[in-house]
JSON list of C-alpha atoms in Angstrom, two decimals:
[
{"chain": "A", "resi": 1, "resn": "MET", "atom": "CA", "xyz": [15.34, 8.90, -16.88]},
{"chain": "A", "resi": 2, "resn": "LYS", "atom": "CA", "xyz": [13.15, 11.49, -14.78]},
{"chain": "A", "resi": 3, "resn": "ARG", "atom": "CA", "xyz": [14.24, 15.02, -16.18]},
{"chain": "A", "resi": 4, "resn": "VAL", "atom": "CA", "xyz": [14.91, 17.68, -13.72]},
{"chain": "A", "resi": 5, "resn": "LEU", "atom": "CA", "xyz": [15.05, 21.46, -13.60]},
{"chain": "A", "resi": 6, "resn": "LEU", "atom": "CA", "xyz": [16.71, 23.69, -11.39]},
{"chain": "A", "resi": 7, "resn": "VAL", "atom": "CA", "xyz": [15.59, 27.05, -10.14]},
{"chain": "A", "resi": 8, "resn": "ASP", "atom": "CA", "xyz": [17.89, 29.14, -8.19]},
{"chain": "A", "resi": 9, "resn": "ASP", "atom": "CA", "xyz": [19.18, 32.64, -8.26]},
{"chain": "A", "resi": 10, "resn": "GLN", "atom": "CA", "xyz": [22.58, 31.54, -6.74]},
{"chain": "A", "resi": 11, "resn": "ASN", "atom": "CA", "xyz": [25.06, 30.06, -9.90]},
{"chain": "A", "resi": 12, "resn": "ILE", "atom": "CA", "xyz": [27.21, 28.29, -7.84]},
{"chain": "A", "resi": 13, "resn": "VAL", "atom": "CA", "xyz": [23.84, 26.53, -5.96]},
{"chain": "A", "resi": 14, "resn": "LEU", "atom": "CA", "xyz": [22.93, 25.32, -9.98]},
{"chain": "A", "resi": 15, "resn": "GLN", "atom": "CA", "xyz": [26.00, 24.43, -10.57]},
{"chain": "A", "resi": 16, "resn": "GLY", "atom": "CA", "xyz": [26.98, 22.33, -7.87]},
{"chain": "A", "resi": 17, "resn": "VAL", "atom": "CA", "xyz": [23.00, 20.86, -7.49]},
{"chain": "A", "resi": 18, "resn": "ALA", "atom": "CA", "xyz": [23.48, 20.13, -11.63]},
{"chain": "A", "resi": 19, "resn": "ALA", "atom": "CA", "xyz": [26.93, 18.28, -10.82]},
{"chain": "A", "resi": 20, "resn": "LEU", "atom": "CA", "xyz": [25.41, 16.36, -7.79]},
{"chain": "A", "resi": 21, "resn": "LEU", "atom": "CA", "xyz": [22.62, 15.07, -9.55]},
{"chain": "A", "resi": 22, "resn": "SER", "atom": "CA", "xyz": [24.83, 14.35, -12.82]},
{"chain": "A", "resi": 23, "resn": "VAL", "atom": "CA", "xyz": [26.23, 11.75, -10.81]},
{"chain": "A", "resi": 24, "resn": "SER", "atom": "CA", "xyz": [22.95, 9.36, -10.95]},
{"chain": "A", "resi": 25, "resn": "PRO", "atom": "CA", "xyz": [22.05, 8.01, -14.11]},
{"chain": "A", "resi": 26, "resn": "GLU", "atom": "CA", "xyz": [18.37, 8.17, -13.43]},
{"chain": "A", "resi": 27, "resn": "LEU", "atom": "CA", "xyz": [18.28, 11.78, -13.63]},
{"chain": "A", "resi": 28, "resn": "GLU", "atom": "CA", "xyz": [19.14, 14.48, -15.89]},
{"chain": "A", "resi": 29, "resn": "VAL", "atom": "CA", "xyz": [19.05, 18.35, -15.41]},
{"chain": "A", "resi": 30, "resn": "VAL", "atom": "CA", "xyz": [16.60, 19.74, -18.48]},
{"chain": "A", "resi": 31, "resn": "ALA", "atom": "CA", "xyz": [17.56, 22.87, -17.59]},
{"chain": "A", "resi": 32, "resn": "ALA", "atom": "CA", "xyz": [19.14, 25.68, -14.55]},
{"chain": "A", "resi": 33, "resn": "LEU", "atom": "CA", "xyz": [17.39, 28.74, -14.22]},
{"chain": "A", "resi": 34, "resn": "ASP", "atom": "CA", "xyz": [18.14, 31.86, -12.32]},
{"chain": "A", "resi": 35, "resn": "SER", "atom": "CA", "xyz": [14.76, 33.16, -11.55]},
{"chain": "A", "resi": 36, "resn": "GLY", "atom": "CA", "xyz": [11.12, 32.74, -11.16]},
{"chain": "A", "resi": 37, "resn": "GLU", "atom": "CA", "xyz": [10.41, 34.75, -13.75]},
{"chain": "A", "resi": 38, "resn": "ALA", "atom": "CA", "xyz": [12.51, 32.28, -16.06]},
{"chain": "A", "resi": 39, "resn": "CYS", "atom": "CA", "xyz": [10.66, 29.23, -14.44]},
{"chain": "A", "resi": 40, "resn": "ILE", "atom": "CA", "xyz": [7.97, 30.42, -15.80]},
{"chain": "A", "resi": 41, "resn": "ASP", "atom": "CA", "xyz": [9.02, 31.00, -18.90]},
{"chain": "A", "resi": 42, "resn": "TRP", "atom": "CA", "xyz": [10.34, 27.84, -19.85]},
{"chain": "A", "resi": 43, "resn": "LEU", "atom": "CA", "xyz": [7.39, 26.23, -19.11]},
{"chain": "A", "resi": 44, "resn": "ASP", "atom": "CA", "xyz": [5.03, 28.87, -20.87]},
{"chain": "A", "resi": 45, "resn": "SER", "atom": "CA", "xyz": [7.15, 27.86, -24.23]},
{"chain": "A", "resi": 46, "resn": "GLY", "atom": "CA", "xyz": [6.14, 24.15, -23.49]},
{"chain": "A", "resi": 47, "resn": "GLU", "atom": "CA", "xyz": [9.11, 22.46, -22.23]},
{"chain": "A", "resi": 48, "resn": "ARG", "atom": "CA", "xyz": [8.21, 20.29, -19.37]},
{"chain": "A", "resi": 49, "resn": "ALA", "atom": "CA", "xyz": [10.21, 18.28, -16.47]},
{"chain": "A", "resi": 50, "resn": "ASP", "atom": "CA", "xyz": [9.25, 15.63, -14.13]},
{"chain": "A", "resi": 51, "resn": "VAL", "atom": "CA", "xyz": [10.62, 17.42, -11.19]},
{"chain": "A", "resi": 52, "resn": "ILE", "atom": "CA", "xyz": [10.95, 21.07, -10.28]},
{"chain": "A", "resi": 53, "resn": "LEU", "atom": "CA", "xyz": [13.61, 21.78, -7.46]},
{"chain": "A", "resi": 54, "resn": "LEU", "atom": "CA", "xyz": [12.82, 25.60, -6.74]},
{"chain": "A", "resi": 55, "resn": "ASP", "atom": "CA", "xyz": [14.74, 27.94, -4.35]},
{"chain": "A", "resi": 56, "resn": "MET", "atom": "CA", "xyz": [12.31, 29.46, -1.72]},
{"chain": "A", "resi": 57, "resn": "HIS", "atom": "CA", "xyz": [13.56, 32.67, -1.28]},
{"chain": "A", "resi": 58, "resn": "MET", "atom": "CA", "xyz": [14.83, 34.34, -4.63]},
{"chain": "A", "resi": 59, "resn": "PRO", "atom": "CA", "xyz": [14.30, 38.01, -5.87]},
{"chain": "A", "resi": 60, "resn": "GLY", "atom": "CA", "xyz": [11.57, 39.03, -7.88]},
{"chain": "A", "resi": 61, "resn": "ILE", "atom": "CA", "xyz": [8.96, 36.54, -8.08]},
{"chain": "A", "resi": 62, "resn": "LYS", "atom": "CA", "xyz": [9.52, 34.32, -4.63]},
{"chain": "A", "resi": 63, "resn": "GLY", "atom": "CA", "xyz": [9.12, 30.83, -4.63]},
{"chain": "A", "resi": 64, "resn": "LEU", "atom": "CA", "xyz": [5.43, 29.96, -2.79]},
{"chain": "A", "resi": 65, "resn": "ASP", "atom": "CA", "xyz": [4.68, 32.69, -5.98]},
{"chain": "A", "resi": 66, "resn": "THR", "atom": "CA", "xyz": [6.29, 30.60, -8.50]},
{"chain": "A", "resi": 67, "resn": "LEU", "atom": "CA", "xyz": [4.83, 27.60, -6.98]},
{"chain": "A", "resi": 68, "resn": "LYS", "atom": "CA", "xyz": [1.51, 28.93, -7.66]},
{"chain": "A", "resi": 69, "resn": "GLN", "atom": "CA", "xyz": [1.92, 29.92, -11.38]},
{"chain": "A", "resi": 70, "resn": "ILE", "atom": "CA", "xyz": [3.15, 26.66, -11.86]},
{"chain": "A", "resi": 71, "resn": "ARG", "atom": "CA", "xyz": [0.33, 25.07, -10.66]},
{"chain": "A", "resi": 72, "resn": "ASN", "atom": "CA", "xyz": [-1.56, 27.28, -13.30]},
{"chain": "A", "resi": 73, "resn": "ILE", "atom": "CA", "xyz": [0.24, 25.57, -16.14]},
{"chain": "A", "resi": 74, "resn": "ALA", "atom": "CA", "xyz": [1.18, 22.48, -15.53]},
{"chain": "A", "resi": 75, "resn": "ASP", "atom": "CA", "xyz": [1.12, 19.78, -12.70]},
{"chain": "A", "resi": 76, "resn": "ILE", "atom": "CA", "xyz": [4.69, 19.38, -12.05]},
{"chain": "A", "resi": 77, "resn": "PRO", "atom": "CA", "xyz": [6.01, 18.02, -8.54]},
{"chain": "A", "resi": 78, "resn": "VAL", "atom": "CA", "xyz": [7.93, 20.35, -6.93]},
{"chain": "A", "resi": 79, "resn": "LEU", "atom": "CA", "xyz": [10.66, 20.32, -4.21]},
{"chain": "A", "resi": 80, "resn": "PHE", "atom": "CA", "xyz": [12.07, 23.45, -2.54]},
{"chain": "A", "resi": 81, "resn": "LEU", "atom": "CA", "xyz": [15.59, 24.07, -1.69]},
{"chain": "A", "resi": 82, "resn": "THR", "atom": "CA", "xyz": [16.23, 26.33, 1.12]},
{"chain": "A", "resi": 83, "resn": "THR", "atom": "CA", "xyz": [18.67, 27.73, 3.87]},
{"chain": "A", "resi": 84, "resn": "PHE", "atom": "CA", "xyz": [16.08, 27.56, 6.51]},
{"chain": "A", "resi": 85, "resn": "ASP", "atom": "CA", "xyz": [14.11, 24.50, 7.56]},
{"chain": "A", "resi": 86, "resn": "ASP", "atom": "CA", "xyz": [11.37, 25.40, 10.35]},
{"chain": "A", "resi": 87, "resn": "ALA", "atom": "CA", "xyz": [7.69, 24.34, 10.60]},
{"chain": "A", "resi": 88, "resn": "TYR", "atom": "CA", "xyz": [5.99, 27.77, 9.44]},
{"chain": "A", "resi": 89, "resn": "LEU", "atom": "CA", "xyz": [7.83, 27.28, 6.43]},
{"chain": "A", "resi": 90, "resn": "ARG", "atom": "CA", "xyz": [6.99, 23.75, 5.75]},
{"chain": "A", "resi": 91, "resn": "GLN", "atom": "CA", "xyz": [3.78, 23.72, 6.53]},
{"chain": "A", "resi": 92, "resn": "GLN", "atom": "CA", "xyz": [3.47, 26.78, 3.90]},
{"chain": "A", "resi": 93, "resn": "SER", "atom": "CA", "xyz": [4.80, 24.88, 1.24]},
{"chain": "A", "resi": 94, "resn": "ALA", "atom": "CA", "xyz": [2.80, 21.93, 1.42]},
{"chain": "A", "resi": 95, "resn": "GLU", "atom": "CA", "xyz": [-0.35, 24.22, 1.76]},
{"chain": "A", "resi": 96, "resn": "HIS", "atom": "CA", "xyz": [0.60, 25.60, -1.68]},
{"chain": "A", "resi": 97, "resn": "GLY", "atom": "CA", "xyz": [1.28, 22.20, -3.45]},
{"chain": "A", "resi": 98, "resn": "ALA", "atom": "CA", "xyz": [5.11, 21.17, -2.49]},
{"chain": "A", "resi": 99, "resn": "ARG", "atom": "CA", "xyz": [6.03, 17.77, -2.07]},
{"chain": "A", "resi": 100, "resn": "GLY", "atom": "CA", "xyz": [9.01, 18.22, 0.17]},
{"chain": "A", "resi": 101, "resn": "LEU", "atom": "CA", "xyz": [11.49, 20.42, 1.23]},
{"chain": "A", "resi": 102, "resn": "LEU", "atom": "CA", "xyz": [15.22, 20.10, 1.15]},
{"chain": "A", "resi": 103, "resn": "HIS", "atom": "CA", "xyz": [17.95, 22.03, 2.77]},
{"chain": "A", "resi": 104, "resn": "LYS", "atom": "CA", "xyz": [20.57, 23.03, 1.00]},
{"chain": "A", "resi": 105, "resn": "ASN", "atom": "CA", "xyz": [23.31, 21.43, 2.51]},
{"chain": "A", "resi": 106, "resn": "VAL", "atom": "CA", "xyz": [21.54, 18.03, 2.11]},
{"chain": "A", "resi": 107, "resn": "GLY", "atom": "CA", "xyz": [24.31, 14.73, 1.52]},
{"chain": "A", "resi": 108, "resn": "LEU", "atom": "CA", "xyz": [24.38, 13.46, -2.00]},
{"chain": "A", "resi": 109, "resn": "GLU", "atom": "CA", "xyz": [22.43, 10.52, -1.45]},
{"chain": "A", "resi": 110, "resn": "GLU", "atom": "CA", "xyz": [19.96, 12.09, 0.26]},
{"chain": "A", "resi": 111, "resn": "LEU", "atom": "CA", "xyz": [19.09, 14.59, -2.38]},
{"chain": "A", "resi": 112, "resn": "VAL", "atom": "CA", "xyz": [19.35, 12.35, -5.40]},
{"chain": "A", "resi": 113, "resn": "SER", "atom": "CA", "xyz": [16.73, 9.75, -3.49]},
{"chain": "A", "resi": 114, "resn": "SER", "atom": "CA", "xyz": [14.48, 12.70, -2.66]},
{"chain": "A", "resi": 115, "resn": "VAL", "atom": "CA", "xyz": [14.56, 14.25, -5.99]},
{"chain": "A", "resi": 116, "resn": "LEU", "atom": "CA", "xyz": [14.03, 10.31, -7.20]},
{"chain": "A", "resi": 117, "resn": "LYS", "atom": "CA", "xyz": [11.30, 9.92, -4.81]},
{"chain": "A", "resi": 118, "resn": "VAL", "atom": "CA", "xyz": [9.20, 13.46, -5.81]},
{"chain": "A", "resi": 119, "resn": "ALA", "atom": "CA", "xyz": [9.62, 12.45, -9.77]},
{"chain": "A", "resi": 120, "resn": "ASN", "atom": "CA", "xyz": [8.00, 9.30, -9.31]},
{"chain": "A", "resi": 121, "resn": "GLY", "atom": "CA", "xyz": [5.21, 10.75, -7.11]},
{"chain": "A", "resi": 122, "resn": "GLY", "atom": "CA", "xyz": [6.15, 10.59, -3.74]},
{"chain": "A", "resi": 123, "resn": "SER", "atom": "CA", "xyz": [6.09, 13.09, -0.98]},
{"chain": "A", "resi": 124, "resn": "LEU", "atom": "CA", "xyz": [9.09, 14.33, 1.59]},
{"chain": "A", "resi": 125, "resn": "LEU", "atom": "CA", "xyz": [6.31, 16.14, 3.79]},
{"chain": "A", "resi": 126, "resn": "ALA", "atom": "CA", "xyz": [4.14, 13.80, 4.53]},
{"chain": "A", "resi": 127, "resn": "GLU", "atom": "CA", "xyz": [7.12, 11.46, 6.48]},
{"chain": "A", "resi": 128, "resn": "LYS", "atom": "CA", "xyz": [7.30, 14.35, 8.82]},
{"chain": "A", "resi": 129, "resn": "GLY", "atom": "CA", "xyz": [4.24, 14.43, 10.54]},
{"chain": "A", "resi": 130, "resn": "LYS", "atom": "CA", "xyz": [2.32, 16.58, 12.25]},
{"chain": "A", "resi": 131, "resn": "ASP", "atom": "CA", "xyz": [4.72, 19.56, 13.25]},
{"chain": "A", "resi": 132, "resn": "THR", "atom": "CA", "xyz": [5.34, 20.01, 17.24]},
{"chain": "A", "resi": 133, "resn": "LEU", "atom": "CA", "xyz": [3.94, 23.51, 16.45]},
{"chain": "A", "resi": 134, "resn": "GLY", "atom": "CA", "xyz": [0.18, 24.62, 16.20]},
{"chain": "A", "resi": 135, "resn": "ALA", "atom": "CA", "xyz": [-0.83, 24.80, 12.25]},
{"chain": "A", "resi": 136, "resn": "ILE", "atom": "CA", "xyz": [-1.11, 28.40, 11.05]},
{"chain": "A", "resi": 137, "resn": "THR", "atom": "CA", "xyz": [-4.66, 29.28, 10.47]},
{"chain": "A", "resi": 138, "resn": "PRO", "atom": "CA", "xyz": [-5.36, 31.27, 7.04]},
{"chain": "A", "resi": 139, "resn": "ARG", "atom": "CA", "xyz": [-6.48, 34.53, 9.20]},
{"chain": "A", "resi": 140, "resn": "GLU", "atom": "CA", "xyz": [-3.13, 34.26, 11.19]},
{"chain": "A", "resi": 141, "resn": "ASP", "atom": "CA", "xyz": [-1.33, 33.66, 7.47]},
{"chain": "A", "resi": 142, "resn": "GLU", "atom": "CA", "xyz": [-2.80, 37.37, 6.53]},
{"chain": "A", "resi": 143, "resn": "ILE", "atom": "CA", "xyz": [-2.13, 39.03, 9.69]},
{"chain": "A", "resi": 144, "resn": "ALA", "atom": "CA", "xyz": [1.71, 37.58, 8.94]},
{"chain": "A", "resi": 145, "resn": "LYS", "atom": "CA", "xyz": [1.31, 39.38, 5.90]},
{"chain": "A", "resi": 146, "resn": "ALA", "atom": "CA", "xyz": [-0.14, 42.83, 7.28]},
{"chain": "A", "resi": 147, "resn": "LEU", "atom": "CA", "xyz": [2.69, 42.52, 9.56]},
{"chain": "A", "resi": 148, "resn": "VAL", "atom": "CA", "xyz": [5.57, 41.92, 7.08]},
{"chain": "A", "resi": 149, "resn": "GLU", "atom": "CA", "xyz": [3.66, 45.03, 5.56]},
{"chain": "A", "resi": 150, "resn": "GLY", "atom": "CA", "xyz": [4.24, 47.26, 8.20]},
{"chain": "A", "resi": 151, "resn": "LYS", "atom": "CA", "xyz": [0.48, 47.59, 8.83]},
{"chain": "A", "resi": 152, "resn": "THR", "atom": "CA", "xyz": [-0.67, 48.55, 12.26]},
{"chain": "A", "resi": 153, "resn": "ASN", "atom": "CA", "xyz": [-2.91, 45.97, 14.59]},
{"chain": "A", "resi": 154, "resn": "LYS", "atom": "CA", "xyz": [-5.58, 49.53, 14.12]},
{"chain": "A", "resi": 155, "resn": "GLU", "atom": "CA", "xyz": [-5.23, 49.07, 10.67]},
{"chain": "A", "resi": 156, "resn": "ILE", "atom": "CA", "xyz": [-5.28, 45.38, 10.62]},
{"chain": "A", "resi": 157, "resn": "ALA", "atom": "CA", "xyz": [-8.42, 45.13, 12.78]},
{"chain": "A", "resi": 158, "resn": "SER", "atom": "CA", "xyz": [-10.00, 47.70, 9.92]},
{"chain": "A", "resi": 159, "resn": "ALA", "atom": "CA", "xyz": [-9.33, 45.35, 7.08]},
{"chain": "A", "resi": 160, "resn": "GLN", "atom": "CA", "xyz": [-10.04, 41.91, 8.79]},
{"chain": "A", "resi": 161, "resn": "ASN", "atom": "CA", "xyz": [-12.86, 43.33, 10.01]},
{"chain": "A", "resi": 162, "resn": "LEU", "atom": "CA", "xyz": [-11.33, 42.36, 13.45]},
{"chain": "A", "resi": 163, "resn": "SER", "atom": "CA", "xyz": [-11.18, 44.02, 16.76]},
{"chain": "A", "resi": 164, "resn": "PRO", "atom": "CA", "xyz": [-7.89, 45.41, 17.50]},
{"chain": "A", "resi": 165, "resn": "GLY", "atom": "CA", "xyz": [-8.01, 42.71, 20.73]},
{"chain": "A", "resi": 166, "resn": "THR", "atom": "CA", "xyz": [-8.73, 39.80, 18.53]},
{"chain": "A", "resi": 167, "resn": "VAL", "atom": "CA", "xyz": [-5.94, 41.19, 16.30]},
{"chain": "A", "resi": 168, "resn": "ARG", "atom": "CA", "xyz": [-3.73, 41.06, 19.08]},
{"chain": "A", "resi": 169, "resn": "ASN", "atom": "CA", "xyz": [-4.62, 37.46, 20.06]},
{"chain": "A", "resi": 170, "resn": "TYR", "atom": "CA", "xyz": [-3.81, 36.34, 16.71]},
{"chain": "A", "resi": 171, "resn": "ILE", "atom": "CA", "xyz": [-0.59, 38.17, 16.50]},
{"chain": "A", "resi": 172, "resn": "SER", "atom": "CA", "xyz": [0.73, 36.85, 19.87]},
{"chain": "A", "resi": 173, "resn": "ASN", "atom": "CA", "xyz": [-0.27, 32.79, 18.48]},
{"chain": "A", "resi": 174, "resn": "LEU", "atom": "CA", "xyz": [1.61, 33.55, 15.22]},
{"chain": "A", "resi": 175, "resn": "PHE", "atom": "CA", "xyz": [4.54, 34.77, 17.57]},
{"chain": "A", "resi": 176, "resn": "SER", "atom": "CA", "xyz": [4.28, 31.77, 19.61]},
{"chain": "A", "resi": 177, "resn": "LYS", "atom": "CA", "xyz": [4.14, 29.16, 16.43]},
{"chain": "A", "resi": 178, "resn": "LEU", "atom": "CA", "xyz": [7.08, 31.87, 14.78]},
{"chain": "A", "resi": 179, "resn": "GLY", "atom": "CA", "xyz": [8.92, 30.91, 17.68]},
{"chain": "A", "resi": 180, "resn": "VAL", "atom": "CA", "xyz": [9.84, 34.90, 18.18]},
{"chain": "A", "resi": 181, "resn": "ARG", "atom": "CA", "xyz": [9.06, 37.32, 20.81]},
{"chain": "A", "resi": 182, "resn": "ASN", "atom": "CA", "xyz": [8.30, 40.61, 19.35]},
{"chain": "A", "resi": 183, "resn": "ARG", "atom": "CA", "xyz": [6.76, 42.27, 15.91]},
{"chain": "A", "resi": 184, "resn": "SER", "atom": "CA", "xyz": [10.29, 42.99, 14.65]},
{"chain": "A", "resi": 185, "resn": "GLU", "atom": "CA", "xyz": [11.60, 39.60, 15.06]},
{"chain": "A", "resi": 186, "resn": "ALA", "atom": "CA", "xyz": [8.44, 38.13, 13.38]},
{"chain": "A", "resi": 187, "resn": "VAL", "atom": "CA", "xyz": [8.96, 40.83, 10.48]},
{"chain": "A", "resi": 188, "resn": "VAL", "atom": "CA", "xyz": [12.62, 39.95, 10.39]},
{"chain": "A", "resi": 189, "resn": "LYS", "atom": "CA", "xyz": [11.74, 35.63, 10.45]},
{"chain": "A", "resi": 190, "resn": "LEU", "atom": "CA", "xyz": [8.90, 36.44, 7.73]},
{"chain": "A", "resi": 191, "resn": "LYS", "atom": "CA", "xyz": [11.57, 38.02, 5.59]},
{"chain": "A", "resi": 192, "resn": "LYS", "atom": "CA", "xyz": [13.86, 35.57, 5.59]},
{"chain": "A", "resi": 193, "resn": "LEU", "atom": "CA", "xyz": [11.68, 32.91, 4.87]},
{"chain": "A", "resi": 194, "resn": "GLY", "atom": "CA", "xyz": [11.12, 34.58, 2.05]},
{"chain": "A", "resi": 195, "resn": "LEU", "atom": "CA", "xyz": [7.46, 33.87, 2.58]},
{"chain": "A", "resi": 196, "resn": "PHE", "atom": "CA", "xyz": [6.36, 37.65, 1.48]}
]
């Protein structure tokens, strides 16, 4: 039987997913925690699971930051639960070592099979292949973070040791990859995805 740790700030999601997973005789929910901090504390206490279902967007420590901390404690595969699913989010998940991204409206059969696959060493991200969008570069990722922080092009250029024109080019590429038209839409989307 595979041990599953659930982490989501919404109680109804925790209860619902736990109830769905209990249908499978191959899965056991060993804990249902409401924050990234609680997850890290649970792992720090020596507890372990075969797979972690982790909410991407939570108050306090965000999903990606929780994943980074999990990596420092234990080698447990992580499957993100999210309300959103797009190329940028999928790429960020993969780059930080997640094994998959599941939409919260997933059906029972797909939920159970996905959790079992990841618990057994598989990955859901590999099945999706390359996203149609170009990969976000590390520099674009830094610029995305700066946009969310409200920095101007001039401030970004200074911090990244780039010319303002080069920063504008990076921002234009980032908008294209995010599917947005301007800085405001980019910030809204990045915040909605819970990445920064």
